Amino acid sequence: MTSMEDVLARGELSVRGRIREASNAVLLCTVTHDGVTAECVYKPVKGERPLWDFPDGTLAQRERAAYLVSEATGWGLVPATVLRDGPYGEGMVQHWITSAEDTPGESLLALVEGDEPGPGWKPVAFADVGEGRTALLVHADDERLRRLAVLDAVINNADRKGGHLLPAPGGRLYGIDHGVTFHTEDKLRTLLWGWAGEPLTDEAREVLRTLAGALADGAPLATRLAELITAAELAAVRDRVAVLLRTGVHPSPSGQWPAIPWPPV
């Protein structure tokens, strides 16, 4: 059976249009291989906007690296993602996920009145909603989100917005847009702070122990990541996994970097 990675990497890529609201060049495409046709997004390296804190031309590699780490956890939180040549040169190609919600992340995030999140929700921060009023931003107390929060802590995701959460048919949840990840400095910015300081689940600790082994020198995952990120960034991934295992808790905002991405959606 042809895997989605094979389809994305080896298939014929046809551009259908551009997603104009994206900050970098993002092209909606179809890809066909071995009788399988799928929708995907193609982000050419040439279309990456320069960032002051990330080297130019590296976002596509970071997206691929985030997918590989996600696969190593066994949680499958990132859609199949490959690096390949395309109509506008080398870039990242990722399987397009059709959200099960009319608005991505709609049932996972909310603004509520008062100081308490209510049953089934975790508090994030107070938000200005205009006219001198504030509301409490909350996210669902959902095991899928909690797994994603652990993954984000490992890859040091600097941009976990609400629009990057895609509930999919069948109860799956995917996270997308991982170009600003794997920095050596603590840049974790997310809407998933609801578990900050709380103990990691037994499942998360077991996954992190497995991941620590997969990141050891010479292990297949470590070898593949070394082709995508720098040696210092790979060492930082190992350090973050080690810290999570040693402390046994979800990280809290460092205070050295804005904790909430902007815009949050």
Coordinates of N, CA, C and O in Angstrom, one line a residue, residues 99-162:
S99 N -10.6 20.1 8.0 CA -11.1 20.2 9.4 C -12.5 19.7 9.5 O -13.3 19.9 8.6
A100 N -12.8 19.0 10.6 CA -14.1 18.6 10.9 C -15.0 19.7 11.4 O -16.2 19.5 11.6
E101 N -14.4 20.9 11.7 CA -15.2 22.0 12.2 C -15.3 23.1 11.1 O -14.4 23.2 10.3
D102 N -16.3 23.9 11.2 CA -16.5 25.0 10.3 C -15.3 26.0 10.4 O -14.8 26.5 9.5
T103 N -14.9 26.2 11.7 CA -13.7 27.0 12.0 C -12.7 26.2 12.7 O -13.0 25.6 13.8
P104 N -11.5 26.1 12.2 CA -10.4 25.3 12.9 C -10.3 25.7 14.3 O -10.1 26.9 14.6
G105 N -10.3 24.7 15.2 CA -10.0 25.0 16.6 C -11.2 25.5 17.4 O -11.2 25.9 18.5
E106 N -12.4 25.6 16.7 CA -13.6 26.2 17.3 C -14.0 25.6 18.6 O -14.3 26.3 19.5
S107 N -14.1 24.3 18.7 CA -14.5 23.6 19.9 C -13.4 23.4 20.9 O -13.6 22.8 21.9
L108 N -12.2 23.9 20.6 CA -11.1 23.6 21.4 C -10.6 24.9 22.2 O -9.9 24.8 23.2
L109 N -11.1 26.1 21.7 CA -10.7 27.3 22.4 C -12.0 28.1 22.6 O -13.0 28.0 21.8
A110 N -12.0 29.0 23.6 CA -13.2 29.8 23.9 C -12.8 31.0 24.7 O -11.7 31.0 25.4
L111 N -13.6 32.0 24.7 CA -13.6 33.1 25.6 C -14.8 33.1 26.6 O -15.9 32.9 26.1
V112 N -14.5 33.1 27.9 CA -15.6 33.0 28.8 C -15.6 34.1 29.8 O -14.6 34.8 30.1
E113 N -16.8 34.5 30.3 CA -16.9 35.5 31.4 C -16.4 35.0 32.7 O -16.5 33.8 33.0
G114 N -16.0 35.8 33.6 CA -15.6 35.4 34.9 C -14.1 35.0 35.0 O -13.4 35.1 34.1
D115 N -13.8 34.5 36.2 CA -12.4 34.2 36.5 C -12.1 32.7 36.5 O -11.0 32.3 36.6
E116 N -13.1 31.9 36.3 CA -12.9 30.4 36.3 C -13.3 29.8 34.9 O -14.3 30.3 34.3
P117 N -12.6 28.8 34.5 CA -12.8 28.3 33.1 C -14.1 27.4 33.0 O -14.6 27.3 31.9
G118 N -14.5 26.8 34.1 CA -15.6 25.9 34.0 C -15.2 24.5 33.8 O -14.1 24.3 33.3
P119 N -16.1 23.5 34.0 CA -15.7 22.1 33.8 C -15.3 21.8 32.4 O -15.9 22.3 31.4
G120 N -14.2 21.1 32.2 CA -13.8 20.6 30.9 C -12.9 21.6 30.2 O -12.5 21.4 29.0
W121 N -12.5 22.7 30.8 CA -11.7 23.8 30.2 C -10.5 24.1 31.1 O -10.6 24.0 32.3
K122 N -9.5 24.6 30.5 CA -8.3 25.0 31.2 C -8.0 26.5 30.9 O -8.1 26.9 29.7
P123 N -7.6 27.3 31.9 CA -7.4 28.7 31.7 C -6.1 29.0 31.0 O -5.1 28.3 31.3
V124 N -6.0 30.0 30.2 CA -4.8 30.4 29.5 C -4.4 31.8 30.0 O -3.3 32.0 30.6
A125 N -5.2 32.8 29.7 CA -4.9 34.2 30.0 C -6.1 35.0 29.8 O -7.1 34.6 29.2
F126 N -6.2 36.2 30.4 CA -7.2 37.2 30.2 C -6.9 37.9 28.9 O -5.8 38.3 28.6
A127 N -8.0 38.2 28.2 CA -7.9 38.9 26.9 C -8.8 40.1 26.8 O -9.9 40.1 27.4
D128 N -8.3 41.1 26.2 CA -9.0 42.4 26.0 C -10.0 42.1 24.9 O -9.6 41.8 23.7
V129 N -11.3 42.3 25.2 CA -12.3 42.0 24.1 C -13.0 43.4 23.7 O -14.0 43.4 23.1
G130 N -12.4 44.5 24.1 CA -12.9 45.8 23.7 C -13.8 46.4 24.7 O -14.4 45.8 25.6
E131 N -13.9 47.8 24.6 CA -14.8 48.6 25.5 C -14.5 48.4 26.9 O -15.3 48.4 27.8
G132 N -13.2 48.2 27.2 CA -12.7 48.1 28.6 C -13.1 46.8 29.2 O -12.9 46.6 30.5
R133 N -13.5 45.8 28.4 CA -13.9 44.5 29.0 C -12.8 43.4 28.7 O -12.1 43.5 27.7
T134 N -12.7 42.5 29.6 CA -11.8 41.3 29.4 C -12.6 40.0 29.5 O -13.7 40.0 30.1
A135 N -12.1 39.0 29.0 CA -12.6 37.7 29.1 C -11.5 36.7 29.2 O -10.4 37.0 28.9
L136 N -11.8 35.6 29.8 CA -10.8 34.5 30.1 C -10.7 33.6 28.8 O -11.7 33.0 28.4
L137 N -9.5 33.6 28.3 CA -9.2 32.7 27.2 C -9.0 31.3 27.8 O -8.1 31.1 28.7
V138 N -9.7 30.3 27.2 CA -9.5 28.9 27.8 C -9.4 27.9 26.6 O -9.7 28.3 25.4
H139 N -8.8 26.8 26.9 CA -8.8 25.7 25.9 C -9.3 24.5 26.5 O -9.4 24.3 27.8
A140 N -9.8 23.5 25.7 CA -10.4 22.3 26.2 C -9.4 21.5 27.0 O -8.2 21.4 26.6
D141 N -9.9 20.8 28.0 CA -9.0 19.9 28.8 C -9.1 18.5 28.0 O -9.8 17.6 28.4
D142 N -8.4 18.5 26.9 CA -8.5 17.4 25.9 C -7.2 16.7 25.8 O -6.1 17.3 25.7
E143 N -7.2 15.4 25.9 CA -5.9 14.6 25.9 C -5.2 14.8 24.6 O -3.9 14.8 24.5
R144 N -5.9 15.1 23.5 CA -5.2 15.3 22.2 C -4.4 16.6 22.3 O -3.3 16.7 21.8
L145 N -5.0 17.7 22.8 CA -4.3 18.9 23.0 C -3.1 18.8 24.0 O -2.1 19.4 23.8
R146 N -3.3 18.0 25.0 CA -2.3 17.8 26.0 C -1.1 17.1 25.3 O 0.1 17.5 25.6
R147 N -1.3 16.2 24.5 CA -0.2 15.6 23.7 C 0.5 16.6 22.8 O 1.7 16.6 22.8
L148 N -0.3 17.4 22.2 CA 0.3 18.5 21.3 C 1.1 19.5 22.2 O 2.2 20.0 21.7
A149 N 0.7 19.8 23.4 CA 1.4 20.7 24.3 C 2.8 20.1 24.6 O 3.8 20.8 24.7
V150 N 2.9 18.7 24.8 CA 4.1 18.1 25.0 C 5.0 18.1 23.8 O 6.2 18.5 23.9
L151 N 4.4 17.8 22.6 CA 5.2 17.9 21.4 C 5.8 19.3 21.2 O 6.9 19.5 20.8
D152 N 4.9 20.3 21.4 CA 5.4 21.7 21.3 C 6.5 22.1 22.2 O 7.5 22.8 21.8
A153 N 6.5 21.5 23.4 CA 7.6 21.8 24.4 C 8.9 21.1 23.9 O 10.0 21.7 24.0
V154 N 8.8 20.0 23.2 CA 10.0 19.3 22.7 C 10.6 20.0 21.6 O 11.8 20.2 21.5
I155 N 9.7 20.5 20.6 CA 10.3 21.1 19.4 C 10.4 22.6 19.6 O 10.8 23.3 18.6
N156 N 10.0 23.1 20.7 CA 10.1 24.6 21.0 C 9.4 25.4 20.0 O 9.9 26.3 19.3
N157 N 8.1 25.1 19.9 CA 7.2 25.8 18.9 C 7.0 27.2 19.3 O 6.4 27.5 20.4
A158 N 7.4 28.2 18.5 CA 7.2 29.6 18.8 C 5.9 30.2 18.2 O 5.8 31.4 18.3
D159 N 5.0 29.3 17.8 CA 3.8 29.9 17.1 C 2.6 28.9 17.1 O 2.1 28.6 16.0
R160 N 2.2 28.5 18.3 CA 1.0 27.6 18.3 C -0.3 28.4 18.5 O -0.7 28.7 19.5
K161 N -0.8 28.8 17.3 CA -2.0 29.6 17.3 C -3.2 28.7 17.2 O -3.1 27.5 16.9
G162 N -4.4 29.3 17.5 CA -5.6 28.5 17.4 C -5.9 28.0 16.0 O -6.5 26.9 15.8

